[in-house]
Coordinates of C-alpha atoms in Angstrom, one line a residue:
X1 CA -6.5 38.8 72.8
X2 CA -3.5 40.3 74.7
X3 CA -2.7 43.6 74.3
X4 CA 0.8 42.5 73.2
X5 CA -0.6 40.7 69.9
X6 CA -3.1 43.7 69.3
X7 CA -0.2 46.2 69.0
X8 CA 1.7 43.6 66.6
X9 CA -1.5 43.2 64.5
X10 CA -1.9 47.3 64.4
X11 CA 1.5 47.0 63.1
X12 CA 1.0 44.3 60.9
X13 CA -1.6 45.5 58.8
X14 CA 1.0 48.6 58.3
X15 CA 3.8 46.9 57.3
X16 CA 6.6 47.8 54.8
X17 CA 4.9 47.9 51.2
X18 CA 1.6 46.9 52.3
X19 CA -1.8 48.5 53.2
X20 CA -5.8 47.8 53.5
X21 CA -8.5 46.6 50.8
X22 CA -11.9 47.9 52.4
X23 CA -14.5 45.5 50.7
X24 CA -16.9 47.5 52.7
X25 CA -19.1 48.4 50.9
X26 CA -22.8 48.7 51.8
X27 CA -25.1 46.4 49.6
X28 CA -26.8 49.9 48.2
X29 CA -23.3 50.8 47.8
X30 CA -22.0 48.0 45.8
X31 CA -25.4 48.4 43.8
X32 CA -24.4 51.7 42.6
X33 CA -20.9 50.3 41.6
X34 CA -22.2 47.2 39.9
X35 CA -24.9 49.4 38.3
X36 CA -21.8 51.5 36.3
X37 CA -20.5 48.1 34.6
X38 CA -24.5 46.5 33.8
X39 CA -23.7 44.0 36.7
X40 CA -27.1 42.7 38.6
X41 CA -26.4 43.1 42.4
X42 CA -27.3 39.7 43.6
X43 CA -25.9 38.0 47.0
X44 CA -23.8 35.1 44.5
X45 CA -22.0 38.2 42.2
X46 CA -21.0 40.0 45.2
X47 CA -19.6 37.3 47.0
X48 CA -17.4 36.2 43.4
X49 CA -17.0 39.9 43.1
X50 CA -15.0 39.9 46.3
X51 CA -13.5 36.1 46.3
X52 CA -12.0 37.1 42.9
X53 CA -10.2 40.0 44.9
X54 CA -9.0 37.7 47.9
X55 CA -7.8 35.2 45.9
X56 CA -5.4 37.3 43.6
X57 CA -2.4 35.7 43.1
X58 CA 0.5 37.3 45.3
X59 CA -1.8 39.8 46.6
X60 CA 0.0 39.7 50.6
X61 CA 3.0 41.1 49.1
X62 CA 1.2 44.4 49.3
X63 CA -2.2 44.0 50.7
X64 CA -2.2 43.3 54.2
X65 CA -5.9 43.0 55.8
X66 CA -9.5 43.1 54.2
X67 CA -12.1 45.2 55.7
X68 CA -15.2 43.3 55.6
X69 CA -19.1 44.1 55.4
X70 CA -21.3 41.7 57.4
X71 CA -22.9 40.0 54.9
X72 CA -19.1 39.1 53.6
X73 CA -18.3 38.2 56.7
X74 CA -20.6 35.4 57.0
X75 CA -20.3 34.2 53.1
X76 CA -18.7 30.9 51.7
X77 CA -17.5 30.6 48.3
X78 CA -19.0 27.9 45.5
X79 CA -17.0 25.0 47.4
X80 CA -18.3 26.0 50.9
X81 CA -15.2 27.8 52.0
X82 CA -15.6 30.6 54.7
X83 CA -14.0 33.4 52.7
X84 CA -12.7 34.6 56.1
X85 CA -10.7 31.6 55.8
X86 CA -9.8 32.0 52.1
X87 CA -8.0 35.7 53.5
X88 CA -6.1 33.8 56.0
X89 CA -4.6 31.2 53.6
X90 CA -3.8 34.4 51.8
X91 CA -1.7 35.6 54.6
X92 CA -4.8 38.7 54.8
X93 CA -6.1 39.5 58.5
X94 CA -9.6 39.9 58.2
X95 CA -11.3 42.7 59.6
X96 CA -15.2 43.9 60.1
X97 CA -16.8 47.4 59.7
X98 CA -19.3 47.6 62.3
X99 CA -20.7 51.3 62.0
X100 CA -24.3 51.6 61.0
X101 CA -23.9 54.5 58.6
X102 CA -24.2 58.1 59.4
X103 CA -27.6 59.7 59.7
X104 CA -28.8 63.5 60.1
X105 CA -27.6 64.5 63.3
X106 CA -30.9 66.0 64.8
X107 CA -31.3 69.7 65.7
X108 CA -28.3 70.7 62.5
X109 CA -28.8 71.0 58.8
X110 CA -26.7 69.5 56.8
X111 CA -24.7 67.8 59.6
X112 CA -24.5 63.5 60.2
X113 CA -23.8 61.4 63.1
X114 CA -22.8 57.9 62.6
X115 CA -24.8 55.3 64.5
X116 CA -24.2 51.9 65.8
X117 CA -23.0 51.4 69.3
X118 CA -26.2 50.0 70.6
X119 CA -25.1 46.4 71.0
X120 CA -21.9 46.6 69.9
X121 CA -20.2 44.7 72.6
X122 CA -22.1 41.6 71.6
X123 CA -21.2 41.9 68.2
X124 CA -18.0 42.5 68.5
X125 CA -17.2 39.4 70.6
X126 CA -19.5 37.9 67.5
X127 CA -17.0 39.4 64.7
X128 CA -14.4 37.8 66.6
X129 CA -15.7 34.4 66.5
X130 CA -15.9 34.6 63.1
X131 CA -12.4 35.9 62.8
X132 CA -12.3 39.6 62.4
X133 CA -9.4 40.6 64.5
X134 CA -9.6 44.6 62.9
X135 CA -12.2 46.8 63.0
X136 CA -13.4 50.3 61.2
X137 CA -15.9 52.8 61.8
X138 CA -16.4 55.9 59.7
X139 CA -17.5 59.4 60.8
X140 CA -18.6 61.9 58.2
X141 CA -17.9 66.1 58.6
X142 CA -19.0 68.0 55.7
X143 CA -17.8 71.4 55.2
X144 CA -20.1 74.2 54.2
X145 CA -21.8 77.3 55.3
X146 CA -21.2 77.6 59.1
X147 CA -20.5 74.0 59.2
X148 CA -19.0 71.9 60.7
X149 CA -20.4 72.7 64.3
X150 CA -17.9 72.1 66.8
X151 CA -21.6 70.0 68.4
X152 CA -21.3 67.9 65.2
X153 CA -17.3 67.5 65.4
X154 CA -17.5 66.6 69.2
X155 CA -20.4 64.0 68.7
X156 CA -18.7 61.8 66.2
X157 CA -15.3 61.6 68.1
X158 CA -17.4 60.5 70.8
X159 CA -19.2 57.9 69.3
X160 CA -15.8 57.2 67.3
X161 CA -14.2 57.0 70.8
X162 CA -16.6 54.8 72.7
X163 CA -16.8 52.7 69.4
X164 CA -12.6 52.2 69.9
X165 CA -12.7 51.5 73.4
X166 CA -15.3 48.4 72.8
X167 CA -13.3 47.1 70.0
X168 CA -10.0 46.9 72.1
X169 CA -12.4 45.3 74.8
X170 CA -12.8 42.4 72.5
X171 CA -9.2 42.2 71.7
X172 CA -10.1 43.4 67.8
X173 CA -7.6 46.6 66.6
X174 CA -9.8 49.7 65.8
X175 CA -9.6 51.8 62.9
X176 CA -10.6 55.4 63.2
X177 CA -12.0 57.2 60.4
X178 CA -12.9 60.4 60.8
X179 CA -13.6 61.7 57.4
X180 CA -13.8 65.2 56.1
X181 CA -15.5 65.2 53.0
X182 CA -14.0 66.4 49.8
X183 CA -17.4 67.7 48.7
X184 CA -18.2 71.6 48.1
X185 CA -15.9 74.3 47.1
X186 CA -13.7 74.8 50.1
X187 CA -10.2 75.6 49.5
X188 CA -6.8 73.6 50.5
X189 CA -6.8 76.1 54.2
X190 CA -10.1 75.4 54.8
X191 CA -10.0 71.4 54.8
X192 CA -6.4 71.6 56.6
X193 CA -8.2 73.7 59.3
X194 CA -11.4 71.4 60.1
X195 CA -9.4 68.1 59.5
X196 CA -6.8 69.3 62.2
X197 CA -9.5 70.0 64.4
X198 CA -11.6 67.2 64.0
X199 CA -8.1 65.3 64.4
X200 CA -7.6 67.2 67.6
X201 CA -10.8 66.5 69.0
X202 CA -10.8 62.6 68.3
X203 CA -7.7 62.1 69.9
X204 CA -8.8 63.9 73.5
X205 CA -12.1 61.6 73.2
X206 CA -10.0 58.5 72.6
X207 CA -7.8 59.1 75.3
X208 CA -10.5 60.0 77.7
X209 CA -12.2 57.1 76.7
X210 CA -8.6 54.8 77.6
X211 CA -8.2 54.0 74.2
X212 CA -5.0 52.7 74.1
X213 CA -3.2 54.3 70.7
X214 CA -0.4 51.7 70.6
X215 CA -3.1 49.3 69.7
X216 CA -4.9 51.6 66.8
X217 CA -4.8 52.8 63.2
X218 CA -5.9 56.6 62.4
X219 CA -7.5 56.4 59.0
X220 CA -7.9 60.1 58.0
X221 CA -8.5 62.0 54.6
X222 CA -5.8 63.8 52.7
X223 CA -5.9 67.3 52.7
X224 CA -7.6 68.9 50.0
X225 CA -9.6 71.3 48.4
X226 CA -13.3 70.8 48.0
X227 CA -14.1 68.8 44.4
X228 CA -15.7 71.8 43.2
X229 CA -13.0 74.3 44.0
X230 CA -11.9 76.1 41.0
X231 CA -8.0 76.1 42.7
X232 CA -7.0 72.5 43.0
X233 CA -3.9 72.3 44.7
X234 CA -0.8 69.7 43.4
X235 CA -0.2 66.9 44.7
X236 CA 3.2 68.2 46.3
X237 CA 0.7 70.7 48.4
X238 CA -1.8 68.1 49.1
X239 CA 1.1 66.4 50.7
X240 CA 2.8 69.2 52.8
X241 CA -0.5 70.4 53.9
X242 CA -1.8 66.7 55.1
X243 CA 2.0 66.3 56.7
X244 CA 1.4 69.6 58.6
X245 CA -2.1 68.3 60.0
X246 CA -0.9 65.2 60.8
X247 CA 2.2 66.5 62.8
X248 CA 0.2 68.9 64.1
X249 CA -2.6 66.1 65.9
X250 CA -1.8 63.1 65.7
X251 CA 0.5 61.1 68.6
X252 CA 3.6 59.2 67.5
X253 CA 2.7 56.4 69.9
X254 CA 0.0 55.5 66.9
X255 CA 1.6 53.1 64.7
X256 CA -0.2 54.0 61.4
X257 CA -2.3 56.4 59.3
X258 CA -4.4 54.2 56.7
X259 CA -5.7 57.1 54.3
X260 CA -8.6 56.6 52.7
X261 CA -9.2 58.0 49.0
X262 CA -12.4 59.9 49.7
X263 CA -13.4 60.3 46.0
X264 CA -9.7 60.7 44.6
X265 CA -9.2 58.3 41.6
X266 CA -7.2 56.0 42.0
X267 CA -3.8 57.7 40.4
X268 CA -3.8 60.7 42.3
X269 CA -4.8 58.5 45.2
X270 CA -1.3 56.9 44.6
X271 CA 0.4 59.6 43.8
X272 CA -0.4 61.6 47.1
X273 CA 0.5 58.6 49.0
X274 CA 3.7 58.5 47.3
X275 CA 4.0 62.2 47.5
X276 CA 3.8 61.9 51.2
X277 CA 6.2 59.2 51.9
X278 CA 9.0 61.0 50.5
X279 CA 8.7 63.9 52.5
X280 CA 9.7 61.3 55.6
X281 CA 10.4 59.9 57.4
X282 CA 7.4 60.3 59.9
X283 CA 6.6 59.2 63.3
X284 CA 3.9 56.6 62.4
X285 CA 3.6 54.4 58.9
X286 CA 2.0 56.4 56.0
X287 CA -0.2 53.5 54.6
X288 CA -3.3 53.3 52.7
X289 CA -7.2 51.8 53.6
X290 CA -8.6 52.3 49.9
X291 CA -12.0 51.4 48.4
X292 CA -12.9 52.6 45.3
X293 CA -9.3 53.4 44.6
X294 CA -7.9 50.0 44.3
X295 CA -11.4 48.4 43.1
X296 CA -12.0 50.5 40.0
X297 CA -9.6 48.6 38.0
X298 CA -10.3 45.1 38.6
X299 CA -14.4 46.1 38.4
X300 CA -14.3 47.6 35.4
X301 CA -12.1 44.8 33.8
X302 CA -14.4 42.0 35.2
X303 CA -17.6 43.5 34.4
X304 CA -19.3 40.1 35.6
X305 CA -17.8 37.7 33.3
X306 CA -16.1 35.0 34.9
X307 CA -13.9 34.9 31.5
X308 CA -12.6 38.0 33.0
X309 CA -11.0 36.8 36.3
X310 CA -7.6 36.8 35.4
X311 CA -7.5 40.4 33.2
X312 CA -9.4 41.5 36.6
X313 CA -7.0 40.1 39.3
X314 CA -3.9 41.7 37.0
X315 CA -5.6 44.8 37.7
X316 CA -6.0 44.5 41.1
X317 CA -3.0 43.8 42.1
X318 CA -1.1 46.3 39.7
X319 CA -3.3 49.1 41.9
X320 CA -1.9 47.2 45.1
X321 CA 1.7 47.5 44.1
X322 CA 1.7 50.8 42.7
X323 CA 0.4 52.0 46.4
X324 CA 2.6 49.3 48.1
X325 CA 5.5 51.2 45.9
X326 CA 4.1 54.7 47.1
X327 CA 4.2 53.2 50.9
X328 CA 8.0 53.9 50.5
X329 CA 8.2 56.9 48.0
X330 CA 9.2 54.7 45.1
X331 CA 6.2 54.7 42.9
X332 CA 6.6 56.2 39.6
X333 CA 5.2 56.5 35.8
X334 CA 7.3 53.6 34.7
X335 CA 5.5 51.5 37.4
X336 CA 2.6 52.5 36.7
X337 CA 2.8 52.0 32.9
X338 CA 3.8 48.1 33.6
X339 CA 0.0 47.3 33.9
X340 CA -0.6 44.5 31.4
X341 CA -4.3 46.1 31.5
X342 CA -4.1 49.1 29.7
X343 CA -8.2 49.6 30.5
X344 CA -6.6 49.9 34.1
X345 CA -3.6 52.7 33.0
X346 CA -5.6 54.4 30.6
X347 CA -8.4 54.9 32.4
X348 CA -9.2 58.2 34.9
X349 CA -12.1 57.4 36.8
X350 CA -14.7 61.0 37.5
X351 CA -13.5 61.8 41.2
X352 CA -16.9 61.0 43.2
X353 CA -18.7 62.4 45.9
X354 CA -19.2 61.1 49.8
X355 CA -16.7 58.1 49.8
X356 CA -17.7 54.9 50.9
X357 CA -14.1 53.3 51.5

């Protein structure tokens, strides 16, 4: 692929009103998910899981691109469609996560590196036959007693850099997530100081790497306190600290910052987007790359009955216009009262640990 059409995808998938679904998830992940709603993780109720979710009615008005696991990838719904194709009738790039999850990092307690470059090359210019043109890979730094390491920090935006640099090699748009975890009891400072770092750090391994940034997406946590901090900060200080970061690290030659939730339900997930927007406007697109905050809706209204589908598409795409309304600061209470699920509204999910989106 040119370079030309990689830059107008990376700035595609952040247009106006519209942000990422990562469908992501790990099989063991899903598992867990489907466990929560009695729902038997089997290869056919994943792969209607996720169909029901790409085939939402108006959905591209503010969902852009689907991150992908492999096994989705590959799948074909009841008829024998490719549900890579199903996206693109949607108007939905289709994109591939391609990490092999993060592991102890030898020789460092309590510290991960994320593995997966051996081979990539070739299964990249596989992804791309099959019609990914995005990819993501996730690095994990956890925040503890005397950690991060700045040998753990420097590792992943390595691999996170080399990993980038293959992707544009295949003509597929990278998305880098380097995530600092929301778990412990750190406060607001602490996170704002290791995510600028690690922020930092990514960025001189990317551009020694000739990762080109016009052609990438930066998909970062918010800046907050640890879940078990007893001083949560409000969302108008979540915001001004994760502005300040972000100014602070990031070039403006990137097109856009795709934040994933890490944990955050899926209101407060909005509502820092949305937060953030109208403190603009900002040198790259504020967008969003959510998991578990724009799937707990529809999953807990489907819960596996096909009887369900449309009560669990409404949901869906509620979540993906109240975060399509928070892309330009207008999401607000009314909005998102208007569901016509009011499981979805009502509902505050339990803020989780060690994201998966």
């Amino acid at each position: 692929m040119a370079a030309q059409e990689m830059e107008m995808i990376a700035r595609a998938l952040v247009a106006p009103n519209k942000g990422i679904l990562a469908a992501d998830e790990s099989t063991g992940t899903i598992e867990k998910r489907f466990k929560n709603i009695n729902v038997p993780n089997t290869e056919e109720n994943r792969r209607d899981y996720r169909e029901l979710l790409f085939t939402t009615p108006d959905i591209s008005k503010f969902i852009s691109g689907v991150i992908l696991y492999d096994e989705t990838i590959r799948q074909k719904n009841k008829e024998g469609t490719p549900l890579v194709e199903i996206l693109k009738q949607q108007g939905l790039i289709p994109g591939i996560k391609v990490d092999k999850g993060a592991k102890p990092l030898a020789g460092f307690p309590g510290e991960k590196i994320t593995e997966g470059l051996d081979g990539l090359r070739a299964r990249f210019e596989e992804y791309y036959k099959l019609g990914a043109r995005f990819s993501k890979w996730r690095a994990v730094i956890t925040i503890g007693n005397g950690i991060p390491t700045l040998a753990c920090i420097k590792a992943n935006a390595h691999a996170l850099a080399c990993y980038a640099a293959l992707s544009q090699e295949a003509g597929i748009v990278p998305i880098v997530e380097p995530e600092v975890l929301m778990d412990g009891s750190h406060t607001l400072q602490r996170c704002a100081e290791v995510t600028e770092l690690t922020i930092r750090i990514v960025f001189e391994e990317l551009f020694m790497q000739r990762v080109v940034f016009e052609q990438m997406l930066l998909k970062p946590n918010m800046v907050t306190a640890g879940k078990d901090s007893p001083e949560q900060a409000s969302v108008s200080d979540v915001a001004k600290a994760t502005i300040r970061v972000l100014r602070h690290s990031v070039p403006a030659a990137v097109p856009g910052i795709v934040f994933l939730s890490g944990g955050q339900n899926d209101i407060l997930a909005t509502e820092h987007l949305n937060a953030m927007n109208q403190l603009g406007p900002h040198p790259w697109q504020l967008s969003f790359s959510y998991g578990r905050a724009l799937q707990d809706a529809p999953l807990h209204a489907w819960l596996g009955n096909p009887s369900n589908r449309a009560t669990a598409q409404q949901a869906f795409l509620h979540r993906a216009e109240c975060n399509g309304m928070a892309r330009s600061g207008k999401y607000s209470e009314q909005l998102e009262a208007g569901s016509g699920n009011g499981q979805a509204t009502a509902r505050k999910p339990i803020v989780a640990s060690a994201s998966q989106d």
